[in-house]
Amino acid sequence: MNKTAFYIILVLMTGSIVGISVLQVSYIITSIEINKEAFDKNVFGALNRVATQLQSDETDVYYNYVNNGFASKSNTETIPESVDFKTEKGALQIELDSTADDREAALNAKLLKEVQEELENRNSTPIADRINLELLDNYLRDALQNNEVNIPYTYGVYSNSKKKFVIEDGHFLVIDDAPQSSMKMGFDNLFHSKYKVNLYTLSGEVGGAGRLMVFFPEKSQFLFSTVWKQLLSVLFFTLIVLFCFIYTIQVILKQKKISEMKNDFINNMTHEFKTPIATISLASDSISNAKILNNPDKVNRFAKIIKQENKRMNNQVEKVLQIALVEKENFELKISKINIHEIAEMALASTGFIIENRGGETKSNLNAKQFIIEGDQTHIASLINNLLDNANKYSPEDPVIELNTYDKPGGIVIEVIDNGIGMSKEDVKNIFEKFYRVHTGNIHDVKGFGLGLSYVKAIVDAHNGKVSVDSELGKGSKFSVFLPKTHR
């Protein structure tokens, strides 16, 4: 897959995920708004029903008063000879001197007058005295339940004349001369609630005698609870898609990186084998030459060249076989008691000759006192040799390489320090990956396949140890290997 196609697919997939997520969130928000509107409608319906019931109760009382008054007064009162009552046009006296019908009409007028006065007195009565707390509580609870509003609430009755709350949650409040602002303290949520309805609107006052207000402290949780299943489902499946998307991108990038490293490996392997093969071919042709055959010194020289190049190819093949070996599932270490200092000195002696030929020097500080551990001697020796070889390859002329050991609780630490080119942070993160090589501008200026440090990491892991690197560009590197004293 070329880079352009990859980025196009990346943009399309990202856009699709974002688009689907936005649509799902929009759907959930719309669902919440619909549920909110239905909730508001049910609450206002319940409040209007309560207001109607309270008004109806008071009106029914007066109707009963009139009916009962007429009946009781007709049976108990003597119809007077005359009746005085007030009308809108002034005082009026009816003389009842003839028939009982006239006297009954006068009595009815008197009763209506009393009812009128009672109504006027009732309208001027404080709203707290007009409400039966038990009935209000029952009316409100039943109305909300009938409208399927079954969440906790608090309510209050606000007096328009007093400018204060007079009832809260089934209790009368003490009314004093405190300022209006102090009366609202503690009632802010209730006072600013949008769920309110006017009470006793027939009282003649603008807005009625007062207002019934209700506040739902758990309204948000209730509205959210109606869509939480959909929200969790959307979130769950979106996370799955996002995880798969990210994982796929990571796999593609990793495969791309591996492909590049494999191409690098093939190029290096071709170069590494091409040179000794060409040298061996040239030396073989030279030996077969009649002039060379008659010169034993030259024959011996070309034979040594062939042997040396053959050994070089064998070493390269051995490195490839090493990493292939440790990757096998049935890979087993041959554990025995080994002397780390003895292995380190042998490795340093072998690599030290090459380093000295480059004008460099080797140092050793084998300070560990517990240098006998359990491990695979062959692989531990290869591990140390690989670290020294790596330090030598990535060091400039006149390299200085140190091999140190010291004790650490539970095991021993082996350090290889060089004054080479060092590594960037990105190289440090990838240095132990198979086929990875630190680039130095020319792919062939440093020999190798990028398998040495990968092999080191595999062997350290097989011994339940740890390997780390501390490096800075232009200042060299320090590789630290911790190997436990016992193998478990």
mmCIF file with all atom_site columns, C-alpha atoms in Angstrom, residues 344-364 384-403 416-420:
data_model
loop_
_atom_site.group_PDB
_atom_site.id
_atom_site.type_symbol
_atom_site.label_atom_id
_atom_site.label_alt_id
_atom_site.label_comp_id
_atom_site.label_asym_id
_atom_site.label_entity_id
_atom_site.label_seq_id
_atom_site.pdbx_PDB_ins_code
_atom_site.Cartn_x
_atom_site.Cartn_y
_atom_site.Cartn_z
_atom_site.occupancy
_atom_site.B_iso_or_equiv
_atom_site.pdbx_formal_charge
_atom_site.auth_seq_id
_atom_site.auth_comp_id
_atom_site.auth_asym_id
_atom_site.auth_atom_id
_atom_site.pdbx_PDB_model_num
ATOM 1  C CA . ALA A 1 344 ? 33.654 -11.514 30.339 1.00 0.00 ? 344 ALA A CA 1
ATOM 2  C CA . GLU A 1 345 ? 37.471 -11.713 30.261 1.00 0.00 ? 345 GLU A CA 1
ATOM 3  C CA . MET A 1 346 ? 37.411 -14.171 27.349 1.00 0.00 ? 346 MET A CA 1
ATOM 4  C CA . ALA A 1 347 ? 34.990 -11.962 25.372 1.00 0.00 ? 347 ALA A CA 1
ATOM 5  C CA . LEU A 1 348 ? 37.060 -8.854  26.128 1.00 0.00 ? 348 LEU A CA 1
ATOM 6  C CA . ALA A 1 349 ? 40.255 -10.587 24.996 1.00 0.00 ? 349 ALA A CA 1
ATOM 7  C CA . SER A 1 350 ? 38.655 -11.603 21.688 1.00 0.00 ? 350 SER A CA 1
ATOM 8  C CA . THR A 1 351 ? 37.107 -8.212  20.914 1.00 0.00 ? 351 THR A CA 1
ATOM 9  C CA . GLY A 1 352 ? 39.991 -6.285  22.452 1.00 0.00 ? 352 GLY A CA 1
ATOM 10 C CA . PHE A 1 353 ? 42.353 -7.382  19.661 1.00 0.00 ? 353 PHE A CA 1
ATOM 11 C CA . ILE A 1 354 ? 40.047 -5.870  17.020 1.00 0.00 ? 354 ILE A CA 1
ATOM 12 C CA . ILE A 1 355 ? 39.613 -2.674  19.009 1.00 0.00 ? 355 ILE A CA 1
ATOM 13 C CA . GLU A 1 356 ? 43.334 -2.256  19.551 1.00 0.00 ? 356 GLU A CA 1
ATOM 14 C CA . ASN A 1 357 ? 43.934 -2.656  15.792 1.00 0.00 ? 357 ASN A CA 1
ATOM 15 C CA . ARG A 1 358 ? 41.678 0.395   15.336 1.00 0.00 ? 358 ARG A CA 1
ATOM 16 C CA . GLY A 1 359 ? 43.846 2.399   17.718 1.00 0.00 ? 359 GLY A CA 1
ATOM 17 C CA . GLY A 1 360 ? 41.409 2.073   20.614 1.00 0.00 ? 360 GLY A CA 1
ATOM 18 C CA . GLU A 1 361 ? 41.546 0.530   24.059 1.00 0.00 ? 361 GLU A CA 1
ATOM 19 C CA . THR A 1 362 ? 39.430 -1.598  26.374 1.00 0.00 ? 362 THR A CA 1
ATOM 20 C CA . LYS A 1 363 ? 38.893 -1.216  30.098 1.00 0.00 ? 363 LYS A CA 1
ATOM 21 C CA . SER A 1 364 ? 37.372 -3.535  32.636 1.00 0.00 ? 364 SER A CA 1
ATOM 22 C CA . ILE A 1 384 ? 28.491 -10.234 25.993 1.00 0.00 ? 384 ILE A CA 1
ATOM 23 C CA . ASN A 1 385 ? 30.250 -10.620 22.636 1.00 0.00 ? 385 ASN A CA 1
ATOM 24 C CA . ASN A 1 386 ? 27.302 -9.022  20.852 1.00 0.00 ? 386 ASN A CA 1
ATOM 25 C CA . LEU A 1 387 ? 27.354 -6.036  23.218 1.00 0.00 ? 387 LEU A CA 1
ATOM 26 C CA . LEU A 1 388 ? 31.090 -5.539  22.729 1.00 0.00 ? 388 LEU A CA 1
ATOM 27 C CA . ASP A 1 389 ? 30.795 -5.981  18.951 1.00 0.00 ? 389 ASP A CA 1
ATOM 28 C CA . ASN A 1 390 ? 27.961 -3.443  18.845 1.00 0.00 ? 390 ASN A CA 1
ATOM 29 C CA . ALA A 1 391 ? 30.009 -0.955  20.891 1.00 0.00 ? 391 ALA A CA 1
ATOM 30 C CA . ASN A 1 392 ? 32.919 -1.373  18.521 1.00 0.00 ? 392 ASN A CA 1
ATOM 31 C CA . LYS A 1 393 ? 30.821 -0.981  15.342 1.00 0.00 ? 393 LYS A CA 1
ATOM 32 C CA . TYR A 1 394 ? 29.181 2.254   16.472 1.00 0.00 ? 394 TYR A CA 1
ATOM 33 C CA . SER A 1 395 ? 32.343 3.876   17.839 1.00 0.00 ? 395 SER A CA 1
ATOM 34 C CA . PRO A 1 396 ? 34.570 6.215   15.801 1.00 0.00 ? 396 PRO A CA 1
ATOM 35 C CA . GLU A 1 397 ? 38.306 5.819   15.425 1.00 0.00 ? 397 GLU A CA 1
ATOM 36 C CA . ASP A 1 398 ? 40.252 5.328   18.660 1.00 0.00 ? 398 ASP A CA 1
ATOM 37 C CA . PRO A 1 399 ? 37.298 3.807   20.516 1.00 0.00 ? 399 PRO A CA 1
ATOM 38 C CA . VAL A 1 400 ? 37.321 3.428   24.300 1.00 0.00 ? 400 VAL A CA 1
ATOM 39 C CA . ILE A 1 401 ? 35.115 0.580   25.510 1.00 0.00 ? 401 ILE A CA 1
ATOM 40 C CA . GLU A 1 402 ? 34.514 -0.423  29.128 1.00 0.00 ? 402 GLU A CA 1
ATOM 41 C CA . LEU A 1 403 ? 33.207 -3.708  30.479 1.00 0.00 ? 403 LEU A CA 1
ATOM 42 C CA . VAL A 1 416 ? 29.236 -2.154  28.333 1.00 0.00 ? 416 VAL A CA 1
ATOM 43 C CA . ILE A 1 417 ? 30.078 1.523   27.853 1.00 0.00 ? 417 ILE A CA 1
ATOM 44 C CA . ASP A 1 418 ? 31.399 3.149   24.664 1.00 0.00 ? 418 ASP A CA 1
ATOM 45 C CA . ASN A 1 419 ? 32.279 6.621   23.426 1.00 0.00 ? 419 ASN A CA 1
ATOM 46 C CA . GLY A 1 420 ? 30.539 6.091   20.092 1.00 0.00 ? 420 GLY A CA 1
#
